[in-house]
Amino acid sequence: MKKKQKKMKKIRLHPISGYLLLIIITIIASFILSLFNLQTTYNVVNSSDLSLNQVTIVIKNMLSFTGLKEIISSAAINFMSFAPLGTFLIASIGLCVCEASGLLKVLFGRVLEKLNGKFITFMIIFIATISTLINDIGYVILIPLAAIIYKSKGKNPLTGICAAFCGVAFASGTTIFIGSIEASIIPYTTSAARLIDSTYHVSLLSNIFIMIMSSIILSIIGTIIIEKIIAPKLGKYQNKKEIEINDNVELIDEPVSEYEQEQHILSNQYNEKRGLRMALISFIVIVIMFIYSVIPNLPFSGLLLDMQEETYLKQIFGNNSYFQDGFTFMISLLFFVPGVFYGFGSRKFKNDKDLINESAKCLGYVGEMIILIFIAAQFISIFKMSNLGTIISSILANFLNSLEFGGIPFLIISFIVMAVANIFLTGTQAKWIIFSPVVVSVLMRSNISPQFSQFLMRASDSVTNGINPLFAYFVIYLGYLNYYNLDKDKPITINKAIKIIIPYFVIITISWLFILLGWYIIGLPIGPNVYPTI
């Protein structure tokens, strides 16, 4: 007799269920570790007197009476203050109006038809890479836009989602100019450097050369990974629903004269041209308004600048910059307003009801995304409240501090350790507060400049973003993967979403190391009059 082998069915948790499971694991882990009274200390530089102050972090038991009370009472605040929520909703409104009007379809049909697919992939990854200049706009605008672009080209939109997400996540340490992140972490680099040299100064432009070159190099490598590895793995996109609809549609031939057909075509062409003309004019007007709003010292100008700051870079990229805080809304307007003008100009929208109804249809996917964002927000907040991330990062920083060597070996180990720490503590500033006193001072004693140490941290900060469910914008990537996933009975799980881009993670991590070591060995300037060595 042959034994019947029963195949175990794969457990395929929906992403929402996956995040719920992670919440339970976090709460239980905090309870178990609290039994051992887990705690650690790390050093923070006091910028006023350059002394090292010890900070002690203790595990918080989230299963205790106090912990559970905090989870329940902060749930609404966690959701409302979760960064991806607001940016996702604002960006979605602008994109959906633009798509519902037909403007995106017309633009992509005219522009993308002539472009090579590989060039489109490169441009998506490159724009995604440099988008980290301003907050995290790349995640909420470029991911859905890339999906639409790929679908319009007859390619798998899942590939576009991966290209945009990987471009932003795995190269967040680079851009073509100085962004808000550099402005926020430079004070900690400077304070750490002054532990060795009390007069040391780190400027905003210290890493500009290496950032620009890294953006280009990583975009080229990323394009090869997407086109040669990830796209073939995802395969072709066959919209089963559209096929079924087309199969069931009965075509009824109605007699239409050639004259009527010609008039109909001419009317559509005229409406389309008028719509495009109106959209272009509105686009130019908005762009001029935005540019004028960031020019200081002109009549009614500087609307988006923080005029309390002395330098222009801090006025536009400082902590209280209106430009930085309002950038997502501004980009959404660049889609919303031209979309409205094109819709009415092309007769797609005949009144305000058409505008609202058509846009609402496009926003149909928002419901599931909001539930996913709500659960992810709770997981990330509970993990943060437990202090697990800070404790793990502190332990790793103390490990680096215990090493008795410097130079290239320490540089490589620091890169790996900070990349691991980024999985548990995703905030760049929070992480650099812990690691800068160790990494900067040890590497300075090895004749490696603090500016290069800062770029080392930015590189390690990038490599694990894309494979990290604790990274806030991972939920946007996961949500769009499932929106464009045709087999709703087999949702793309957290695990599968990570597996898809593992090749990107591995190759880009190696590429980052080659960039860092190559730049250091050759001794190329990393910024104006700034080198890897002191």
Coordinates of C-alpha atoms in Angstrom, one line a residue, residues 77 81 111 120 136 168 320-321 351 359 380 403 464 491 494:
I77 CA -3.0 59.2 18.7
S81 CA 0.2 60.9 14.1
V111 CA 5.4 60.3 -23.7
I120 CA 11.8 54.2 -17.7
D136 CA 9.3 60.7 2.3
V168 CA 13.7 55.3 -2.2
N320 CA 10.3 74.3 11.2
S321 CA 10.4 74.7 7.5
N351 CA -19.9 69.2 -13.6
S359 CA -12.4 60.4 -8.3
I380 CA 5.4 50.3 15.4
L403 CA 36.4 46.9 19.9
T464 CA 17.8 47.5 5.7
P491 CA -2.5 37.9 -0.5
I494 CA 4.9 40.5 4.8

